[in-house]
């Protein structure tokens, strides 16, 4: 515009001393503003949050370039200093090796550590305890969702309403012919009833890796399982000569001593296992 053209012409004819005198005060003011943006305390929460995010992104890019050049590994965790501002904890790990180290050494991933640190900085020990409860609740929800997705995948196009833990054999195995292999915990129960973080992590890794999984039985396997589950008289053999429920030993039936061995399937406690069973037959006359 016309004003900028006039200023440009005036600037061209000015000496270096005049230029310095004309801009010295304004340059000092601009430098102070820049310094305040970088290290000054921000009073406006939105401005502070934006400044944090942008600065941390630049730091992350710098650390990534450093890792590419030198192979150094980094972990950066930044949280709020108070509840006056809000932004999520910023967690940057330069590689999966860093995450694995903290998982093995401290039994916690950096992301969880970030949320714990944020809770402590804002609310102290009380906030840390609340955050721990929230983390456990989210883990339970994620695991339940993962198991349900695996169940739906195992039955194909058949629609499953929900995963049933109580009455699993009747509601899931009997209806869909599905059992569970390699349930990792001592007891089969809903993830919402698991109380420790270590057990929840074990559950998650078992299902996420595929070690624990649903198995859809063949027609013959399902027939065998159904006969065992609904039959009036079934006992499990004992390999060490222990007595069965009827007092007989080595799995021998007490009703006339007749046994018919066959391979069977069981989904007791949600676990899938092969064992030898004996069908109790009426005594011969």
PDB file of C-alpha atoms in Angstrom:
ATOM      1  CA  UNK A   1       0.000   0.000   0.000  1.00  0.00           C
ATOM      2  CA  UNK A   2       0.953   3.669  -0.134  1.00  0.00           C
ATOM      3  CA  UNK A   3       2.067   3.867   3.485  1.00  0.00           C
ATOM      4  CA  UNK A   4       4.520   0.980   3.185  1.00  0.00           C
ATOM      5  CA  UNK A   5       5.980   2.498   0.015  1.00  0.00           C
ATOM      6  CA  UNK A   6       6.583   5.828   1.782  1.00  0.00           C
ATOM      7  CA  UNK A   7       8.234   4.071   4.733  1.00  0.00           C
ATOM      8  CA  UNK A   8      10.440   2.065   2.371  1.00  0.00           C
ATOM      9  CA  UNK A   9      11.650   5.233   0.617  1.00  0.00           C
ATOM     10  CA  UNK A  10      12.394   6.928   3.936  1.00  0.00           C
ATOM     11  CA  UNK A  11      14.256   3.811   5.152  1.00  0.00           C
ATOM     12  CA  UNK A  12      16.459   3.786   2.056  1.00  0.00           C
ATOM     13  CA  UNK A  13      17.816   7.281   2.675  1.00  0.00           C
ATOM     14  CA  UNK A  14      18.367   6.850   6.428  1.00  0.00           C
ATOM     15  CA  UNK A  15      21.856   6.289   7.832  1.00  0.00           C
ATOM     16  CA  UNK A  16      22.701   3.195   9.883  1.00  0.00           C
ATOM     17  CA  UNK A  17      22.748   5.294  13.071  1.00  0.00           C
ATOM     18  CA  UNK A  18      19.278   6.671  12.328  1.00  0.00           C
ATOM     19  CA  UNK A  19      17.941   3.195  11.583  1.00  0.00           C
ATOM     20  CA  UNK A  20      19.329   1.864  14.868  1.00  0.00           C
ATOM     21  CA  UNK A  21      17.885   4.773  16.859  1.00  0.00           C
ATOM     22  CA  UNK A  22      14.463   4.391  15.228  1.00  0.00           C
ATOM     23  CA  UNK A  23      14.156   0.662  15.930  1.00  0.00           C
ATOM     24  CA  UNK A  24      16.153   0.136  19.151  1.00  0.00           C
ATOM     25  CA  UNK A  25      13.249   0.560  21.568  1.00  0.00           C
ATOM     26  CA  UNK A  26      10.767  -1.515  19.563  1.00  0.00           C
ATOM     27  CA  UNK A  27      13.268  -4.353  19.047  1.00  0.00           C
ATOM     28  CA  UNK A  28      13.914  -4.500  22.784  1.00  0.00           C
ATOM     29  CA  UNK A  29      10.170  -4.739  23.387  1.00  0.00           C
ATOM     30  CA  UNK A  30       9.804  -7.571  20.859  1.00  0.00           C
ATOM     31  CA  UNK A  31      12.705  -9.496  22.402  1.00  0.00           C
ATOM     32  CA  UNK A  32      11.102  -9.217  25.840  1.00  0.00           C
ATOM     33  CA  UNK A  33       7.821 -10.569  24.494  1.00  0.00           C
ATOM     34  CA  UNK A  34       9.617 -13.504  22.859  1.00  0.00           C
ATOM     35  CA  UNK A  35      11.481 -14.320  26.070  1.00  0.00           C
ATOM     36  CA  UNK A  36       8.247 -14.191  28.042  1.00  0.00           C
ATOM     37  CA  UNK A  37       6.637 -16.649  25.631  1.00  0.00           C
ATOM     38  CA  UNK A  38       9.481 -19.118  26.091  1.00  0.00           C
ATOM     39  CA  UNK A  39      10.123 -18.958  29.848  1.00  0.00           C
ATOM     40  CA  UNK A  40       7.481 -16.687  31.373  1.00  0.00           C
ATOM     41  CA  UNK A  41       4.531 -18.036  33.374  1.00  0.00           C
ATOM     42  CA  UNK A  42       1.339 -17.933  31.332  1.00  0.00           C
ATOM     43  CA  UNK A  43      -1.758 -16.803  33.146  1.00  0.00           C
ATOM     44  CA  UNK A  44      -4.268 -17.680  30.469  1.00  0.00           C
ATOM     45  CA  UNK A  45      -4.908 -21.427  30.447  1.00  0.00           C
ATOM     46  CA  UNK A  46      -5.555 -21.726  26.709  1.00  0.00           C
ATOM     47  CA  UNK A  47      -2.378 -19.848  25.844  1.00  0.00           C
ATOM     48  CA  UNK A  48      -0.348 -21.923  28.282  1.00  0.00           C
ATOM     49  CA  UNK A  49      -1.704 -25.211  26.935  1.00  0.00           C
ATOM     50  CA  UNK A  50      -1.014 -24.187  23.350  1.00  0.00           C
ATOM     51  CA  UNK A  51       2.493 -23.040  24.218  1.00  0.00           C
ATOM     52  CA  UNK A  52       3.190 -26.355  25.970  1.00  0.00           C
ATOM     53  CA  UNK A  53       2.000 -28.483  23.067  1.00  0.00           C
ATOM     54  CA  UNK A  54       3.867 -26.528  20.381  1.00  0.00           C
ATOM     55  CA  UNK A  55       7.099 -26.401  22.374  1.00  0.00           C
ATOM     56  CA  UNK A  56       6.969 -30.096  23.237  1.00  0.00           C
ATOM     57  CA  UNK A  57       6.362 -31.015  19.612  1.00  0.00           C
ATOM     58  CA  UNK A  58       9.511 -29.118  18.623  1.00  0.00           C
ATOM     59  CA  UNK A  59      11.470 -30.868  21.385  1.00  0.00           C
ATOM     60  CA  UNK A  60      10.163 -34.253  20.227  1.00  0.00           C
ATOM     61  CA  UNK A  61      11.271 -33.547  16.655  1.00  0.00           C
ATOM     62  CA  UNK A  62      14.716 -32.535  17.920  1.00  0.00           C
ATOM     63  CA  UNK A  63      15.051 -35.723  19.979  1.00  0.00           C
ATOM     64  CA  UNK A  64      13.914 -37.852  17.044  1.00  0.00           C
ATOM     65  CA  UNK A  65      16.601 -36.315  14.831  1.00  0.00           C
ATOM     66  CA  UNK A  66      19.164 -36.861  17.589  1.00  0.00           C
ATOM     67  CA  UNK A  67      18.202 -40.536  17.814  1.00  0.00           C
ATOM     68  CA  UNK A  68      18.583 -40.905  14.053  1.00  0.00           C
ATOM     69  CA  UNK A  69      22.055 -39.314  14.150  1.00  0.00           C
ATOM     70  CA  UNK A  70      23.495 -40.866  17.307  1.00  0.00           C
ATOM     71  CA  UNK A  71      21.291 -43.810  18.288  1.00  0.00           C
ATOM     72  CA  UNK A  72      20.598 -42.264  21.702  1.00  0.00           C
ATOM     73  CA  UNK A  73      17.355 -43.271  23.418  1.00  0.00           C
ATOM     74  CA  UNK A  74      15.070 -40.841  25.245  1.00  0.00           C
ATOM     75  CA  UNK A  75      12.017 -40.680  27.455  1.00  0.00           C
ATOM     76  CA  UNK A  76      10.264 -37.342  27.912  1.00  0.00           C
ATOM     77  CA  UNK A  77       7.327 -36.922  30.304  1.00  0.00           C
ATOM     78  CA  UNK A  78       5.739 -33.506  30.766  1.00  0.00           C
ATOM     79  CA  UNK A  79       2.651 -32.790  32.870  1.00  0.00           C
ATOM     80  CA  UNK A  80       0.767 -29.821  34.236  1.00  0.00           C
ATOM     81  CA  UNK A  81       2.176 -28.044  37.265  1.00  0.00           C
ATOM     82  CA  UNK A  82      -1.262 -27.180  38.646  1.00  0.00           C
ATOM     83  CA  UNK A  83      -4.955 -27.413  37.860  1.00  0.00           C
ATOM     84  CA  UNK A  84      -4.992 -23.866  36.458  1.00  0.00           C
ATOM     85  CA  UNK A  85      -4.354 -25.226  32.981  1.00  0.00           C
ATOM     86  CA  UNK A  86      -5.374 -28.407  31.239  1.00  0.00           C
ATOM     87  CA  UNK A  87      -3.513 -30.485  28.728  1.00  0.00           C
ATOM     88  CA  UNK A  88      -2.894 -34.200  28.620  1.00  0.00           C
ATOM     89  CA  UNK A  89       0.427 -35.562  29.871  1.00  0.00           C
ATOM     90  CA  UNK A  90       2.956 -35.479  27.056  1.00  0.00           C
ATOM     91  CA  UNK A  91       4.931 -38.720  26.831  1.00  0.00           C
ATOM     92  CA  UNK A  92       7.548 -39.381  24.187  1.00  0.00           C
ATOM     93  CA  UNK A  93       9.622 -42.570  23.997  1.00  0.00           C
ATOM     94  CA  UNK A  94      12.202 -42.700  21.240  1.00  0.00           C
ATOM     95  CA  UNK A  95      11.654 -46.419  20.581  1.00  0.00           C
ATOM     96  CA  UNK A  96       9.800 -49.516  21.753  1.00  0.00           C
ATOM     97  CA  UNK A  97      12.948 -50.553  23.623  1.00  0.00           C
ATOM     98  CA  UNK A  98      12.396 -47.667  26.038  1.00  0.00           C
ATOM     99  CA  UNK A  99       8.809 -48.791  26.646  1.00  0.00           C
ATOM    100  CA  UNK A 100       9.935 -52.396  27.180  1.00  0.00           C
ATOM    101  CA  UNK A 101      12.598 -51.279  29.660  1.00  0.00           C
ATOM    102  CA  UNK A 102      10.128 -49.398  31.850  1.00  0.00           C
ATOM    103  CA  UNK A 103       7.602 -52.211  31.571  1.00  0.00           C
ATOM    104  CA  UNK A 104      10.164 -54.767  32.767  1.00  0.00           C
ATOM    105  CA  UNK A 105      12.002 -52.611  35.307  1.00  0.00           C
ATOM    106  CA  UNK A 106       9.085 -50.696  36.827  1.00  0.00           C
ATOM    107  CA  UNK A 107       6.120 -52.858  35.771  1.00  0.00           C
ATOM    108  CA  UNK A 108       4.510 -49.828  34.161  1.00  0.00           C
ATOM    109  CA  UNK A 109       4.499 -48.296  30.709  1.00  0.00           C
ATOM    110  CA  UNK A 110       5.554 -44.637  30.274  1.00  0.00           C
ATOM    111  CA  UNK A 111       2.024 -43.549  29.308  1.00  0.00           C
ATOM    112  CA  UNK A 112       0.665 -44.737  32.673  1.00  0.00           C
ATOM    113  CA  UNK A 113       3.570 -43.081  34.463  1.00  0.00           C
ATOM    114  CA  UNK A 114       2.647 -39.824  32.751  1.00  0.00           C
ATOM    115  CA  UNK A 115      -0.923 -39.958  34.035  1.00  0.00           C
ATOM    116  CA  UNK A 116       0.291 -40.855  37.531  1.00  0.00           C
ATOM    117  CA  UNK A 117       2.721 -37.950  37.536  1.00  0.00           C
ATOM    118  CA  UNK A 118       0.009 -35.581  36.304  1.00  0.00           C
ATOM    119  CA  UNK A 119      -2.351 -36.693  39.079  1.00  0.00           C
ATOM    120  CA  UNK A 120       0.334 -36.221  41.728  1.00  0.00           C
ATOM    121  CA  UNK A 121       1.326 -32.758  40.469  1.00  0.00           C
ATOM    122  CA  UNK A 122      -2.278 -31.575  40.498  1.00  0.00           C
ATOM    123  CA  UNK A 123      -3.740 -33.322  43.560  1.00  0.00           C
ATOM    124  CA  UNK A 124      -0.896 -34.955  45.464  1.00  0.00           C
ATOM    125  CA  UNK A 125      -1.165 -38.465  46.895  1.00  0.00           C
ATOM    126  CA  UNK A 126      -4.973 -38.391  46.888  1.00  0.00           C
ATOM    127  CA  UNK A 127      -5.015 -37.626  43.185  1.00  0.00           C
ATOM    128  CA  UNK A 128      -2.487 -40.389  42.556  1.00  0.00           C
ATOM    129  CA  UNK A 129      -4.775 -42.905  44.262  1.00  0.00           C
ATOM    130  CA  UNK A 130      -7.753 -41.732  42.201  1.00  0.00           C
ATOM    131  CA  UNK A 131      -5.712 -42.026  39.020  1.00  0.00           C
ATOM    132  CA  UNK A 132      -4.697 -45.587  39.933  1.00  0.00           C
ATOM    133  CA  UNK A 133      -8.356 -46.531  40.288  1.00  0.00           C
ATOM    134  CA  UNK A 134      -9.150 -44.911  36.937  1.00  0.00           C
ATOM    135  CA  UNK A 135      -6.297 -46.754  35.226  1.00  0.00           C
ATOM    136  CA  UNK A 136      -7.507 -50.105  36.593  1.00  0.00           C
ATOM    137  CA  UNK A 137     -11.066 -49.349  35.486  1.00  0.00           C
ATOM    138  CA  UNK A 138      -9.894 -48.517  31.964  1.00  0.00           C
ATOM    139  CA  UNK A 139      -7.751 -51.671  31.808  1.00  0.00           C
ATOM    140  CA  UNK A 140     -10.730 -53.820  32.836  1.00  0.00           C
ATOM    141  CA  UNK A 141     -12.887 -52.189  30.171  1.00  0.00           C
ATOM    142  CA  UNK A 142     -10.240 -52.670  27.471  1.00  0.00           C
ATOM    143  CA  UNK A 143      -9.671 -56.340  28.366  1.00  0.00           C
ATOM    144  CA  UNK A 144     -13.393 -57.116  28.432  1.00  0.00           C
ATOM    145  CA  UNK A 145     -13.754 -55.495  25.015  1.00  0.00           C
ATOM    146  CA  UNK A 146     -10.798 -57.446  23.632  1.00  0.00           C
ATOM    147  CA  UNK A 147     -12.148 -60.794  24.871  1.00  0.00           C
ATOM    148  CA  UNK A 148     -15.598 -60.064  23.462  1.00  0.00           C
ATOM    149  CA  UNK A 149     -14.126 -59.192  20.042  1.00  0.00           C
ATOM    150  CA  UNK A 150     -12.155 -62.444  20.063  1.00  0.00           C
ATOM    151  CA  UNK A 151     -15.321 -64.357  20.941  1.00  0.00           C
ATOM    152  CA  UNK A 152     -17.277 -62.753  18.109  1.00  0.00           C
ATOM    153  CA  UNK A 153     -14.472 -63.540  15.655  1.00  0.00           C
ATOM    154  CA  UNK A 154     -14.393 -67.179  16.760  1.00  0.00           C
ATOM    155  CA  UNK A 155     -18.085 -67.806  16.011  1.00  0.00           C
ATOM    156  CA  UNK A 156     -18.051 -66.171  12.587  1.00  0.00           C
ATOM    157  CA  UNK A 157     -21.291 -64.648  11.353  1.00  0.00           C
ATOM    158  CA  UNK A 158     -23.303 -65.750  14.378  1.00  0.00           C
ATOM    159  CA  UNK A 159     -24.295 -62.753  16.500  1.00  0.00           C
ATOM    160  CA  UNK A 160     -23.181 -62.954  20.134  1.00  0.00           C
ATOM    161  CA  UNK A 161     -25.040 -60.701  22.551  1.00  0.00           C
ATOM    162  CA  UNK A 162     -22.301 -60.504  25.159  1.00  0.00           C
ATOM    163  CA  UNK A 163     -19.561 -62.512  26.794  1.00  0.00           C
ATOM    164  CA  UNK A 164     -20.771 -64.543  29.776  1.00  0.00           C
ATOM    165  CA  UNK A 165     -18.335 -65.514  32.522  1.00  0.00           C
ATOM    166  CA  UNK A 166     -20.801 -66.843  35.063  1.00  0.00           C
ATOM    167  CA  UNK A 167     -22.445 -69.826  33.389  1.00  0.00           C
ATOM    168  CA  UNK A 168     -19.921 -69.830  30.533  1.00  0.00           C
ATOM    169  CA  UNK A 169     -20.506 -73.499  29.700  1.00  0.00           C
ATOM    170  CA  UNK A 170     -24.265 -73.133  29.416  1.00  0.00           C
ATOM    171  CA  UNK A 171     -24.381 -69.710  27.766  1.00  0.00           C
ATOM    172  CA  UNK A 172     -21.358 -69.875  25.450  1.00  0.00           C
ATOM    173  CA  UNK A 173     -19.979 -73.402  25.039  1.00  0.00           C
ATOM    174  CA  UNK A 174     -23.347 -75.111  24.732  1.00  0.00           C
ATOM    175  CA  UNK A 175     -24.820 -72.455  22.416  1.00  0.00           C
ATOM    176  CA  UNK A 176     -21.830 -71.788  20.165  1.00  0.00           C
ATOM    177  CA  UNK A 177     -19.555 -74.812  20.600  1.00  0.00           C
ATOM    178  CA  UNK A 178     -16.713 -72.598  21.809  1.00  0.00           C
ATOM    179  CA  UNK A 179     -14.231 -73.190  24.631  1.00  0.00           C
ATOM    180  CA  UNK A 180     -11.226 -71.249  25.911  1.00  0.00           C
ATOM    181  CA  UNK A 181      -7.641 -72.395  25.673  1.00  0.00           C
ATOM    182  CA  UNK A 182      -4.910 -71.182  28.033  1.00  0.00           C
ATOM    183  CA  UNK A 183      -6.850 -68.941  30.401  1.00  0.00           C
ATOM    184  CA  UNK A 184      -3.890 -67.395  32.290  1.00  0.00           C
ATOM    185  CA  UNK A 185      -5.345 -66.808  35.769  1.00  0.00           C
ATOM    186  CA  UNK A 186      -5.998 -69.344  38.501  1.00  0.00           C
ATOM    187  CA  UNK A 187      -9.711 -68.569  38.484  1.00  0.00           C
ATOM    188  CA  UNK A 188     -12.010 -67.942  35.542  1.00  0.00           C
ATOM    189  CA  UNK A 189     -13.839 -64.667  36.167  1.00  0.00           C
ATOM    190  CA  UNK A 190     -14.984 -61.437  34.620  1.00  0.00           C
ATOM    191  CA  UNK A 191     -12.097 -58.940  34.180  1.00  0.00           C
ATOM    192  CA  UNK A 192     -14.164 -56.477  36.219  1.00  0.00           C
ATOM    193  CA  UNK A 193     -13.633 -58.775  39.225  1.00  0.00           C
ATOM    194  CA  UNK A 194      -9.831 -58.839  38.856  1.00  0.00           C
ATOM    195  CA  UNK A 195      -8.350 -56.640  41.568  1.00  0.00           C
ATOM    196  CA  UNK A 196      -4.620 -56.388  40.819  1.00  0.00           C
ATOM    197  CA  UNK A 197      -2.865 -54.614  37.994  1.00  0.00           C
ATOM    198  CA  UNK A 198      -0.402 -57.477  37.504  1.00  0.00           C
ATOM    199  CA  UNK A 199      -3.248 -59.916  36.814  1.00  0.00           C
ATOM    200  CA  UNK A 200      -4.899 -57.456  34.442  1.00  0.00           C
ATOM    201  CA  UNK A 201      -1.638 -57.036  32.534  1.00  0.00           C
ATOM    202  CA  UNK A 202      -1.275 -60.825  32.368  1.00  0.00           C
ATOM    203  CA  UNK A 203      -4.813 -61.128  31.001  1.00  0.00           C
ATOM    204  CA  UNK A 204      -4.249 -58.428  28.397  1.00  0.00           C
ATOM    205  CA  UNK A 205      -0.957 -59.827  27.102  1.00  0.00           C
ATOM    206  CA  UNK A 206      -2.335 -63.392  26.992  1.00  0.00           C
ATOM    207  CA  UNK A 207      -5.336 -62.410  24.868  1.00  0.00           C
ATOM    208  CA  UNK A 208      -3.589 -59.742  22.815  1.00  0.00           C
ATOM    209  CA  UNK A 209      -0.803 -62.157  21.837  1.00  0.00           C
ATOM    210  CA  UNK A 210      -3.198 -65.008  21.056  1.00  0.00           C
ATOM    211  CA  UNK A 211      -1.816 -67.338  23.737  1.00  0.00           C
ATOM    212  CA  UNK A 212      -5.261 -67.317  25.341  1.00  0.00           C
ATOM    213  CA  UNK A 213      -7.931 -67.774  22.703  1.00  0.00           C
ATOM    214  CA  UNK A 214     -11.328 -69.203  21.865  1.00  0.00           C
ATOM    215  CA  UNK A 215     -11.474 -72.565  20.150  1.00  0.00           C
ATOM    216  CA  UNK A 216     -14.503 -73.674  18.159  1.00  0.00           C
ATOM    217  CA  UNK A 217     -14.939 -77.409  18.518  1.00  0.00           C
ATOM    218  CA  UNK A 218     -15.484 -79.786  15.642  1.00  0.00           C
ATOM    219  CA  UNK A 219     -18.817 -81.577  15.372  1.00  0.00           C
ATOM    220  CA  UNK A 220     -17.390 -84.714  16.992  1.00  0.00           C
ATOM    221  CA  UNK A 221     -15.686 -82.763  19.769  1.00  0.00           C
ATOM    222  CA  UNK A 222     -18.891 -80.896  20.490  1.00  0.00           C
ATOM    223  CA  UNK A 223     -20.871 -84.145  20.611  1.00  0.00           C
ATOM    224  CA  UNK A 224     -18.356 -85.593  23.062  1.00  0.00           C
ATOM    225  CA  UNK A 225     -18.448 -82.459  25.195  1.00  0.00           C
ATOM    226  CA  UNK A 226     -22.242 -82.366  25.169  1.00  0.00           C
ATOM    227  CA  UNK A 227     -22.426 -85.997  26.266  1.00  0.00           C
ATOM    228  CA  UNK A 228     -20.083 -85.261  29.158  1.00  0.00           C
ATOM    229  CA  UNK A 229     -21.769 -82.014  30.170  1.00  0.00           C
ATOM    230  CA  UNK A 230     -25.336 -83.327  30.076  1.00  0.00           C
ATOM    231  CA  UNK A 231     -24.789 -87.007  30.836  1.00  0.00           C
ATOM    232  CA  UNK A 232     -26.161 -88.329  34.125  1.00  0.00           C
ATOM    233  CA  UNK A 233     -23.024 -90.192  35.139  1.00  0.00           C
ATOM    234  CA  UNK A 234     -19.535 -89.134  34.166  1.00  0.00           C
ATOM    235  CA  UNK A 235     -16.343 -89.418  36.191  1.00  0.00           C
ATOM    236  CA  UNK A 236     -12.795 -88.439  35.393  1.00  0.00           C
ATOM    237  CA  UNK A 237     -10.054 -91.033  35.533  1.00  0.00           C
ATOM    238  CA  UNK A 238      -7.202 -90.704  37.991  1.00  0.00           C
ATOM    239  CA  UNK A 239      -3.676 -91.314  36.771  1.00  0.00           C
ATOM    240  CA  UNK A 240      -2.278 -91.970  40.239  1.00  0.00           C
ATOM    241  CA  UNK A 241      -4.882 -94.419  41.470  1.00  0.00           C
ATOM    242  CA  UNK A 242      -6.916 -91.928  43.474  1.00  0.00           C
ATOM    243  CA  UNK A 243     -10.520 -92.778  44.089  1.00  0.00           C
ATOM    244  CA  UNK A 244     -13.323 -91.400  41.967  1.00  0.00           C
ATOM    245  CA  UNK A 245     -16.478 -89.840  43.308  1.00  0.00           C
ATOM    246  CA  UNK A 246     -18.098 -93.247  43.753  1.00  0.00           C
ATOM    247  CA  UNK A 247     -15.208 -94.733  45.735  1.00  0.00           C
ATOM    248  CA  UNK A 248     -13.774 -96.800  42.883  1.00  0.00           C
ATOM    249  CA  UNK A 249     -10.122 -96.496  41.968  1.00  0.00           C
ATOM    250  CA  UNK A 250      -8.342 -95.850  38.671  1.00  0.00           C
ATOM    251  CA  UNK A 251     -11.527 -94.433  37.179  1.00  0.00           C
ATOM    252  CA  UNK A 252     -13.386 -97.731  37.332  1.00  0.00           C
ATOM    253  CA  UNK A 253     -17.157 -97.487  37.625  1.00  0.00           C
ATOM    254  CA  UNK A 254     -18.807 -99.018  40.661  1.00  0.00           C
ATOM    255  CA  UNK A 255     -21.898-100.131  38.773  1.00  0.00           C
ATOM    256  CA  UNK A 256     -20.867-103.584  37.723  1.00  0.00           C
ATOM    257  CA  UNK A 257     -17.269-102.632  37.038  1.00  0.00           C
ATOM    258  CA  UNK A 258     -17.935-101.838  33.385  1.00  0.00           C
ATOM    259  CA  UNK A 259     -16.191 -98.840  31.893  1.00  0.00           C
ATOM    260  CA  UNK A 260     -16.176 -97.410  28.398  1.00  0.00           C
ATOM    261  CA  UNK A 261     -13.131 -95.161  27.934  1.00  0.00           C
ATOM    262  CA  UNK A 262     -13.216 -92.398  25.362  1.00  0.00           C
ATOM    263  CA  UNK A 263     -11.569 -89.040  24.823  1.00  0.00           C
ATOM    264  CA  UNK A 264     -13.666 -86.128  25.996  1.00  0.00           C
ATOM    265  CA  UNK A 265     -13.665 -82.343  26.170  1.00  0.00           C
ATOM    266  CA  UNK A 266     -14.257 -80.115  29.138  1.00  0.00           C
ATOM    267  CA  UNK A 267     -14.745 -76.360  29.441  1.00  0.00           C
ATOM    268  CA  UNK A 268     -14.748 -76.376  33.232  1.00  0.00           C
ATOM    269  CA  UNK A 269     -13.884 -72.925  34.592  1.00  0.00           C
ATOM    270  CA  UNK A 270     -13.615 -71.754  31.025  1.00  0.00           C
ATOM    271  CA  UNK A 271     -10.481 -73.832  30.437  1.00  0.00           C
ATOM    272  CA  UNK A 272     -10.191 -76.237  27.532  1.00  0.00           C
ATOM    273  CA  UNK A 273      -8.519 -79.566  28.154  1.00  0.00           C
ATOM    274  CA  UNK A 274      -8.523 -83.157  26.967  1.00  0.00           C
ATOM    275  CA  UNK A 275      -8.980 -85.898  29.522  1.00  0.00           C
ATOM    276  CA  UNK A 276     -10.049 -89.510  29.605  1.00  0.00           C
ATOM    277  CA  UNK A 277     -13.565 -90.025  30.924  1.00  0.00           C
ATOM    278  CA  UNK A 278     -15.568 -93.110  31.783  1.00  0.00           C
ATOM    279  CA  UNK A 279     -19.262 -93.447  31.067  1.00  0.00           C
ATOM    280  CA  UNK A 280     -21.027 -95.312  33.847  1.00  0.00           C
ATOM    281  CA  UNK A 281     -23.108 -98.118  32.430  1.00  0.00           C
ATOM    282  CA  UNK A 282     -25.805-100.106  34.221  1.00  0.00           C
ATOM    283  CA  UNK A 283     -24.613-103.504  35.476  1.00  0.00           C
ATOM    284  CA  UNK A 284     -25.224-106.473  33.261  1.00  0.00           C
ATOM    285  CA  UNK A 285     -27.913-108.838  34.444  1.00  0.00           C
TER     286      UNK A 285
END
